Amino acid sequence: WPLHWAQGKFLTLSPHSARSQNMQNENGDNVDLYIPRKCSWTNRLIRAKDHGSVQINVANVDPVTGLYTGETSAYALSGYVRDKSEGDMALTALVEANDKKAAASQE
């Protein structure tokens, strides 16, 4: 069986069915090769051919010290949002909403 490296594990191509080849890890669990992302702003699926989409990782900062905590928050924006020139507004609103959630959970 051919071995492939994905998601931090070796995966084997299942030889049982020629029509529907499933990827399996060494435990025999079925895993997908492609997991689609969703736009963080519109909740639309980001298709593989959407070359205008971006994923931006924003650093999490300690509110007391103002230092980077070593963690990030990932935001995916579809090409549709960026094409409408709403990417900057969407990212700002998403980060502000995340900050409000973090502040509320610390209280």
mmCIF file of C-alpha atoms in Angstrom:
data_model
loop_
_atom_site.group_PDB
_atom_site.id
_atom_site.type_symbol
_atom_site.label_atom_id
_atom_site.label_comp_id
_atom_site.label_asym_id
_atom_site.label_seq_id
_atom_site.Cartn_x
_atom_site.Cartn_y
_atom_site.Cartn_z
ATOM 1 C CA TRP A 1 0.000 0.000 0.000
ATOM 2 C CA PRO A 2 1.340 3.440 -0.783
ATOM 3 C CA LEU A 3 2.134 5.614 2.237
ATOM 4 C CA HIS A 4 1.347 9.321 2.374
ATOM 5 C CA TRP A 5 2.284 11.848 5.064
ATOM 6 C CA ALA A 6 -0.607 14.070 6.139
ATOM 7 C CA GLN A 7 -1.880 15.584 9.369
ATOM 8 C CA GLY A 8 1.271 14.491 11.211
ATOM 9 C CA LYS A 9 0.770 10.783 10.504
ATOM 10 C CA PHE A 10 1.452 8.286 7.772
ATOM 11 C CA LEU A 11 -1.695 7.462 5.822
ATOM 12 C CA THR A 12 -2.331 4.472 3.609
ATOM 13 C CA LEU A 13 -4.571 4.327 0.564
ATOM 14 C CA SER A 14 -7.177 1.640 1.123
ATOM 15 C CA PRO A 15 -7.004 -0.983 -1.670
ATOM 16 C CA HIS A 16 -10.484 -2.398 -0.980
ATOM 17 C CA SER A 17 -12.426 -0.267 -3.420
ATOM 18 C CA ALA A 18 -11.124 1.216 -6.660
ATOM 19 C CA ARG A 19 -14.067 3.625 -6.970
ATOM 20 C CA SER A 20 -13.986 5.141 -3.495
ATOM 21 C CA GLN A 21 -10.466 5.216 -2.185
ATOM 22 C CA ASN A 22 -10.431 6.286 1.440
ATOM 23 C CA MET A 23 -7.381 7.514 3.256
ATOM 24 C CA GLN A 24 -6.680 5.676 6.508
ATOM 25 C CA ASN A 25 -4.137 6.372 9.228
ATOM 26 C CA GLU A 26 -2.087 3.624 10.907
ATOM 27 C CA ASN A 27 -4.976 2.963 13.334
ATOM 28 C CA GLY A 28 -7.314 2.205 10.431
ATOM 29 C CA ASP A 29 -9.418 5.344 10.965
ATOM 30 C CA ASN A 30 -10.748 7.011 7.810
ATOM 31 C CA VAL A 31 -9.383 10.522 7.341
ATOM 32 C CA ASP A 32 -10.080 13.090 4.656
ATOM 33 C CA LEU A 33 -7.340 14.544 2.513
ATOM 34 C CA TYR A 34 -9.137 17.866 2.089
ATOM 35 C CA ILE A 35 -11.094 19.517 4.866
ATOM 36 C CA PRO A 36 -12.793 22.690 3.594
ATOM 37 C CA ARG A 37 -12.549 25.879 5.606
ATOM 38 C CA LYS A 38 -15.408 28.251 6.375
ATOM 39 C CA CYS A 39 -15.215 31.994 6.110
ATOM 40 C CA SER A 40 -15.096 33.425 9.632
ATOM 41 C CA TRP A 41 -17.256 36.389 8.581
ATOM 42 C CA THR A 42 -19.951 34.889 6.319
ATOM 43 C CA ASN A 43 -19.757 31.180 7.324
ATOM 44 C CA ARG A 44 -19.582 30.272 3.628
ATOM 45 C CA LEU A 45 -17.486 27.298 2.625
ATOM 46 C CA ILE A 46 -14.194 28.305 1.062
ATOM 47 C CA ARG A 47 -13.753 26.143 -1.997
ATOM 48 C CA ALA A 48 -10.406 24.787 -3.130
ATOM 49 C CA LYS A 49 -10.443 27.024 -6.219
ATOM 50 C CA ASP A 50 -11.067 30.229 -4.246
ATOM 51 C CA HIS A 51 -7.621 31.728 -4.774
ATOM 52 C CA GLY A 52 -8.668 35.076 -3.289
ATOM 53 C CA SER A 53 -9.221 33.639 0.194
ATOM 54 C CA VAL A 54 -6.757 34.153 3.035
ATOM 55 C CA GLN A 55 -6.226 32.800 6.517
ATOM 56 C CA ILE A 56 -4.749 35.275 8.985
ATOM 57 C CA ASN A 57 -3.377 34.274 12.390
ATOM 58 C CA VAL A 58 -3.667 37.055 14.961
ATOM 59 C CA ALA A 59 -1.478 36.855 18.071
ATOM 60 C CA ASN A 60 -3.186 36.591 21.447
ATOM 61 C CA VAL A 61 -1.860 39.174 23.899
ATOM 62 C CA ASP A 62 -1.999 39.171 27.698
ATOM 63 C CA PRO A 63 -4.256 42.123 28.638
ATOM 64 C CA VAL A 64 -2.230 42.942 31.760
ATOM 65 C CA THR A 65 1.336 42.782 30.450
ATOM 66 C CA GLY A 66 0.677 43.347 26.758
ATOM 67 C CA LEU A 67 2.998 40.444 25.884
ATOM 68 C CA TYR A 68 2.424 37.714 23.307
ATOM 69 C CA THR A 69 1.079 34.585 25.027
ATOM 70 C CA GLY A 70 2.360 32.134 22.409
ATOM 71 C CA GLU A 71 -1.129 31.431 21.048
ATOM 72 C CA THR A 72 -2.880 32.698 17.946
ATOM 73 C CA SER A 73 -6.456 32.977 16.700
ATOM 74 C CA ALA A 74 -7.008 31.979 13.070
ATOM 75 C CA TYR A 75 -9.463 33.877 10.867
ATOM 76 C CA ALA A 76 -10.333 32.726 7.354
ATOM 77 C CA LEU A 77 -11.735 35.271 4.912
ATOM 78 C CA SER A 78 -13.247 34.169 1.613
ATOM 79 C CA GLY A 79 -12.423 35.738 -1.719
ATOM 80 C CA TYR A 80 -16.022 36.979 -1.832
ATOM 81 C CA VAL A 81 -15.506 39.162 1.249
ATOM 82 C CA ARG A 82 -12.188 40.468 -0.027
ATOM 83 C CA ASP A 83 -13.650 41.156 -3.478
ATOM 84 C CA LYS A 84 -16.364 43.320 -1.859
ATOM 85 C CA SER A 85 -13.583 45.311 -0.082
ATOM 86 C CA GLU A 86 -14.938 44.228 3.297
ATOM 87 C CA GLY A 87 -11.912 42.201 4.441
ATOM 88 C CA ASP A 88 -10.446 44.909 6.677
ATOM 89 C CA MET A 89 -13.781 45.655 8.340
ATOM 90 C CA ALA A 90 -14.532 41.949 8.786
ATOM 91 C CA LEU A 91 -11.152 41.155 10.346
ATOM 92 C CA THR A 92 -11.402 44.143 12.707
ATOM 93 C CA ALA A 93 -14.908 43.138 13.832
ATOM 94 C CA LEU A 94 -13.890 39.495 14.340
ATOM 95 C CA VAL A 95 -10.840 40.419 16.423
ATOM 96 C CA GLU A 96 -12.845 42.895 18.534
ATOM 97 C CA ALA A 97 -15.540 40.267 19.156
ATOM 98 C CA ASN A 98 -12.870 37.760 20.187
ATOM 99 C CA ASP A 99 -11.335 40.327 22.556
ATOM 100 C CA LYS A 100 -14.722 40.979 24.175
ATOM 101 C CA LYS A 101 -15.255 37.226 24.687
ATOM 102 C CA ALA A 102 -11.793 36.873 26.223
ATOM 103 C CA ALA A 103 -12.348 39.834 28.551
ATOM 104 C CA ALA A 104 -15.754 38.503 29.647
ATOM 105 C CA SER A 105 -14.321 35.054 30.402
ATOM 106 C CA GLN A 106 -11.573 36.524 32.621
ATOM 107 C CA GLU A 107 -14.014 38.445 34.822
#
